[in-house]
């Protein structure tokens, strides 16, 4: 059976289940917002304990990375991501999840060849392109700013 590209696209569109876009966006907003509210609560708590604004932000980042890694290790973050989708990717906890998930997945291959070699398979490109973009933006700012 020969099909043109247009016929095949129409066939796939007919068979593919519809995505509940508005529900997904609302859940991403709520879950991502809840993570950010936890972060703000941590910042306020650290400030109330006497930390400067900068130190409170640093401790909040550390705490959120730790919580993201811990919840990933316990399997909670993955269940949260199924519900919250992109809302769990954007905050700093999503970075922790991106580092810990491959480490857990490849731990059976050993510490060196498995976990250590594969730990940045997801987060590595984000780091590389993030740093590259910041260097390019900095150079542009330096030249034209």
PDB file of C-alpha atoms in Angstrom:
ATOM      1  CA  UNK A   1       0.000   0.000   0.000  1.00  0.00           C
ATOM      2  CA  UNK A   2       1.542   3.257  -1.157  1.00  0.00           C
ATOM      3  CA  UNK A   3       0.652   6.501   0.554  1.00  0.00           C
ATOM      4  CA  UNK A   4       1.740  10.044  -0.086  1.00  0.00           C
ATOM      5  CA  UNK A   5       3.216  12.047   2.768  1.00  0.00           C
ATOM      6  CA  UNK A   6      -0.027  14.007   3.071  1.00  0.00           C
ATOM      7  CA  UNK A   7      -2.151  10.829   3.216  1.00  0.00           C
ATOM      8  CA  UNK A   8       0.149   9.328   5.825  1.00  0.00           C
ATOM      9  CA  UNK A   9       0.007  12.512   7.938  1.00  0.00           C
ATOM     10  CA  UNK A  10      -3.796  12.503   7.749  1.00  0.00           C
ATOM     11  CA  UNK A  11      -3.871   8.803   8.736  1.00  0.00           C
ATOM     12  CA  UNK A  12      -1.609   9.400  11.731  1.00  0.00           C
ATOM     13  CA  UNK A  13      -3.630  12.432  12.823  1.00  0.00           C
ATOM     14  CA  UNK A  14      -6.805  10.325  12.672  1.00  0.00           C
ATOM     15  CA  UNK A  15      -5.318   7.488  14.773  1.00  0.00           C
ATOM     16  CA  UNK A  16      -3.416   9.592  17.312  1.00  0.00           C
ATOM     17  CA  UNK A  17      -5.224  10.266  20.606  1.00  0.00           C
ATOM     18  CA  UNK A  18      -5.936  13.913  21.344  1.00  0.00           C
ATOM     19  CA  UNK A  19      -3.843  15.533  24.036  1.00  0.00           C
ATOM     20  CA  UNK A  20      -5.668  17.281  26.892  1.00  0.00           C
ATOM     21  CA  UNK A  21      -3.655  20.473  26.310  1.00  0.00           C
ATOM     22  CA  UNK A  22      -5.475  22.798  28.724  1.00  0.00           C
ATOM     23  CA  UNK A  23      -5.407  20.249  31.526  1.00  0.00           C
ATOM     24  CA  UNK A  24      -1.692  19.585  30.942  1.00  0.00           C
ATOM     25  CA  UNK A  25      -0.889  23.305  30.960  1.00  0.00           C
ATOM     26  CA  UNK A  26      -2.885  23.875  34.146  1.00  0.00           C
ATOM     27  CA  UNK A  27      -1.166  20.986  35.936  1.00  0.00           C
ATOM     28  CA  UNK A  28       2.273  22.181  34.782  1.00  0.00           C
ATOM     29  CA  UNK A  29       1.459  25.650  36.087  1.00  0.00           C
ATOM     30  CA  UNK A  30       0.224  24.362  39.452  1.00  0.00           C
ATOM     31  CA  UNK A  31       3.064  21.861  40.012  1.00  0.00           C
ATOM     32  CA  UNK A  32       5.782  24.262  38.824  1.00  0.00           C
ATOM     33  CA  UNK A  33       4.249  27.028  40.919  1.00  0.00           C
ATOM     34  CA  UNK A  34       4.118  24.773  43.975  1.00  0.00           C
ATOM     35  CA  UNK A  35       7.821  23.954  43.573  1.00  0.00           C
ATOM     36  CA  UNK A  36       8.597  27.664  43.306  1.00  0.00           C
ATOM     37  CA  UNK A  37       6.464  28.374  46.401  1.00  0.00           C
ATOM     38  CA  UNK A  38       8.486  25.777  48.324  1.00  0.00           C
ATOM     39  CA  UNK A  39      11.626  27.586  47.167  1.00  0.00           C
ATOM     40  CA  UNK A  40      10.258  30.942  48.307  1.00  0.00           C
ATOM     41  CA  UNK A  41       9.292  29.405  51.641  1.00  0.00           C
ATOM     42  CA  UNK A  42      12.820  28.087  52.070  1.00  0.00           C
ATOM     43  CA  UNK A  43      14.282  31.500  51.218  1.00  0.00           C
ATOM     44  CA  UNK A  44      12.013  33.187  53.756  1.00  0.00           C
ATOM     45  CA  UNK A  45      12.904  30.585  56.382  1.00  0.00           C
ATOM     46  CA  UNK A  46      16.647  30.990  55.844  1.00  0.00           C
ATOM     47  CA  UNK A  47      16.253  34.783  55.971  1.00  0.00           C
ATOM     48  CA  UNK A  48      14.266  34.536  59.201  1.00  0.00           C
ATOM     49  CA  UNK A  49      17.079  32.426  60.651  1.00  0.00           C
ATOM     50  CA  UNK A  50      19.475  35.324  60.062  1.00  0.00           C
ATOM     51  CA  UNK A  51      20.959  34.591  56.636  1.00  0.00           C
ATOM     52  CA  UNK A  52      21.592  37.508  54.302  1.00  0.00           C
ATOM     53  CA  UNK A  53      19.476  37.689  51.138  1.00  0.00           C
ATOM     54  CA  UNK A  54      22.335  36.315  49.032  1.00  0.00           C
ATOM     55  CA  UNK A  55      23.120  33.520  51.496  1.00  0.00           C
ATOM     56  CA  UNK A  56      19.430  32.618  51.791  1.00  0.00           C
ATOM     57  CA  UNK A  57      19.271  32.273  47.997  1.00  0.00           C
ATOM     58  CA  UNK A  58      22.351  30.074  47.999  1.00  0.00           C
ATOM     59  CA  UNK A  59      21.002  27.826  50.758  1.00  0.00           C
ATOM     60  CA  UNK A  60      17.653  27.642  48.968  1.00  0.00           C
ATOM     61  CA  UNK A  61      19.353  26.476  45.760  1.00  0.00           C
ATOM     62  CA  UNK A  62      21.281  23.839  47.685  1.00  0.00           C
ATOM     63  CA  UNK A  63      18.144  22.667  49.490  1.00  0.00           C
ATOM     64  CA  UNK A  64      16.097  22.462  46.272  1.00  0.00           C
ATOM     65  CA  UNK A  65      18.791  20.479  44.467  1.00  0.00           C
ATOM     66  CA  UNK A  66      18.995  18.128  47.450  1.00  0.00           C
ATOM     67  CA  UNK A  67      15.196  17.734  47.601  1.00  0.00           C
ATOM     68  CA  UNK A  68      14.990  17.137  43.843  1.00  0.00           C
ATOM     69  CA  UNK A  69      17.701  14.484  44.034  1.00  0.00           C
ATOM     70  CA  UNK A  70      16.164  12.850  47.104  1.00  0.00           C
ATOM     71  CA  UNK A  71      12.662  12.769  45.622  1.00  0.00           C
ATOM     72  CA  UNK A  72      14.081  11.343  42.374  1.00  0.00           C
ATOM     73  CA  UNK A  73      15.890   8.620  44.302  1.00  0.00           C
ATOM     74  CA  UNK A  74      12.684   7.753  46.160  1.00  0.00           C
ATOM     75  CA  UNK A  75      10.686   7.658  42.907  1.00  0.00           C
ATOM     76  CA  UNK A  76       8.429  10.526  43.958  1.00  0.00           C
ATOM     77  CA  UNK A  77       9.711  13.099  41.470  1.00  0.00           C
ATOM     78  CA  UNK A  78       8.988  10.859  38.483  1.00  0.00           C
ATOM     79  CA  UNK A  79       5.376  10.420  39.602  1.00  0.00           C
ATOM     80  CA  UNK A  80       5.158  14.188  40.078  1.00  0.00           C
ATOM     81  CA  UNK A  81       6.555  14.700  36.561  1.00  0.00           C
ATOM     82  CA  UNK A  82       3.911  12.405  35.068  1.00  0.00           C
ATOM     83  CA  UNK A  83       1.262  14.689  36.533  1.00  0.00           C
ATOM     84  CA  UNK A  84       3.015  18.065  36.247  1.00  0.00           C
ATOM     85  CA  UNK A  85       4.897  17.614  32.975  1.00  0.00           C
ATOM     86  CA  UNK A  86       6.967  20.656  32.051  1.00  0.00           C
ATOM     87  CA  UNK A  87       6.186  22.244  35.404  1.00  0.00           C
ATOM     88  CA  UNK A  88       8.751  19.926  36.966  1.00  0.00           C
ATOM     89  CA  UNK A  89      11.428  20.616  34.345  1.00  0.00           C
ATOM     90  CA  UNK A  90      11.819  24.344  34.690  1.00  0.00           C
ATOM     91  CA  UNK A  91      12.740  24.819  38.367  1.00  0.00           C
ATOM     92  CA  UNK A  92      16.145  23.893  39.754  1.00  0.00           C
ATOM     93  CA  UNK A  93      14.703  20.607  40.981  1.00  0.00           C
ATOM     94  CA  UNK A  94      14.342  19.543  37.348  1.00  0.00           C
ATOM     95  CA  UNK A  95      18.110  19.874  36.949  1.00  0.00           C
ATOM     96  CA  UNK A  96      18.670  17.646  39.981  1.00  0.00           C
ATOM     97  CA  UNK A  97      16.247  15.124  38.491  1.00  0.00           C
ATOM     98  CA  UNK A  98      18.093  15.235  35.148  1.00  0.00           C
ATOM     99  CA  UNK A  99      21.367  14.387  36.889  1.00  0.00           C
ATOM    100  CA  UNK A 100      20.115  11.736  39.306  1.00  0.00           C
ATOM    101  CA  UNK A 101      17.822   9.823  36.908  1.00  0.00           C
ATOM    102  CA  UNK A 102      20.606   8.547  34.595  1.00  0.00           C
ATOM    103  CA  UNK A 103      22.785   7.752  37.605  1.00  0.00           C
ATOM    104  CA  UNK A 104      20.033   5.531  38.989  1.00  0.00           C
ATOM    105  CA  UNK A 105      19.286   3.986  35.619  1.00  0.00           C
ATOM    106  CA  UNK A 106      22.886   2.958  34.931  1.00  0.00           C
ATOM    107  CA  UNK A 107      23.999   2.039  38.472  1.00  0.00           C
ATOM    108  CA  UNK A 108      23.770  -1.685  37.616  1.00  0.00           C
ATOM    109  CA  UNK A 109      26.627  -1.210  35.126  1.00  0.00           C
ATOM    110  CA  UNK A 110      28.958  -0.237  37.963  1.00  0.00           C
ATOM    111  CA  UNK A 111      30.223   2.943  39.499  1.00  0.00           C
ATOM    112  CA  UNK A 112      32.710   3.984  36.785  1.00  0.00           C
ATOM    113  CA  UNK A 113      31.298   2.564  33.533  1.00  0.00           C
ATOM    114  CA  UNK A 114      27.681   3.034  34.575  1.00  0.00           C
ATOM    115  CA  UNK A 115      26.835   5.755  37.007  1.00  0.00           C
ATOM    116  CA  UNK A 116      29.852   8.058  36.632  1.00  0.00           C
ATOM    117  CA  UNK A 117      29.983   7.763  32.840  1.00  0.00           C
ATOM    118  CA  UNK A 118      26.270   8.313  32.260  1.00  0.00           C
ATOM    119  CA  UNK A 119      25.346  10.797  35.012  1.00  0.00           C
ATOM    120  CA  UNK A 120      25.352  13.851  32.718  1.00  0.00           C
ATOM    121  CA  UNK A 121      23.727  12.272  29.642  1.00  0.00           C
ATOM    122  CA  UNK A 122      20.632  14.453  30.090  1.00  0.00           C
ATOM    123  CA  UNK A 123      22.017  17.472  31.942  1.00  0.00           C
ATOM    124  CA  UNK A 124      25.333  17.616  30.053  1.00  0.00           C
ATOM    125  CA  UNK A 125      23.984  19.219  26.872  1.00  0.00           C
ATOM    126  CA  UNK A 126      22.028  21.711  28.969  1.00  0.00           C
ATOM    127  CA  UNK A 127      25.220  22.732  30.764  1.00  0.00           C
ATOM    128  CA  UNK A 128      27.268  22.927  27.547  1.00  0.00           C
ATOM    129  CA  UNK A 129      24.731  24.971  25.601  1.00  0.00           C
ATOM    130  CA  UNK A 130      23.891  27.133  28.615  1.00  0.00           C
ATOM    131  CA  UNK A 131      27.535  28.057  29.131  1.00  0.00           C
ATOM    132  CA  UNK A 132      28.056  28.537  25.387  1.00  0.00           C
ATOM    133  CA  UNK A 133      25.042  30.821  25.132  1.00  0.00           C
ATOM    134  CA  UNK A 134      26.198  32.883  28.119  1.00  0.00           C
ATOM    135  CA  UNK A 135      29.662  33.320  26.562  1.00  0.00           C
ATOM    136  CA  UNK A 136      28.117  34.410  23.255  1.00  0.00           C
ATOM    137  CA  UNK A 137      25.702  36.806  24.987  1.00  0.00           C
ATOM    138  CA  UNK A 138      28.572  38.191  27.067  1.00  0.00           C
ATOM    139  CA  UNK A 139      30.701  38.750  23.982  1.00  0.00           C
ATOM    140  CA  UNK A 140      27.827  40.522  22.226  1.00  0.00           C
ATOM    141  CA  UNK A 141      27.214  42.686  25.282  1.00  0.00           C
ATOM    142  CA  UNK A 142      30.920  43.500  25.536  1.00  0.00           C
ATOM    143  CA  UNK A 143      31.133  44.431  21.847  1.00  0.00           C
ATOM    144  CA  UNK A 144      27.894  46.396  21.533  1.00  0.00           C
ATOM    145  CA  UNK A 145      27.022  47.300  25.133  1.00  0.00           C
TER     146      UNK A 145
END
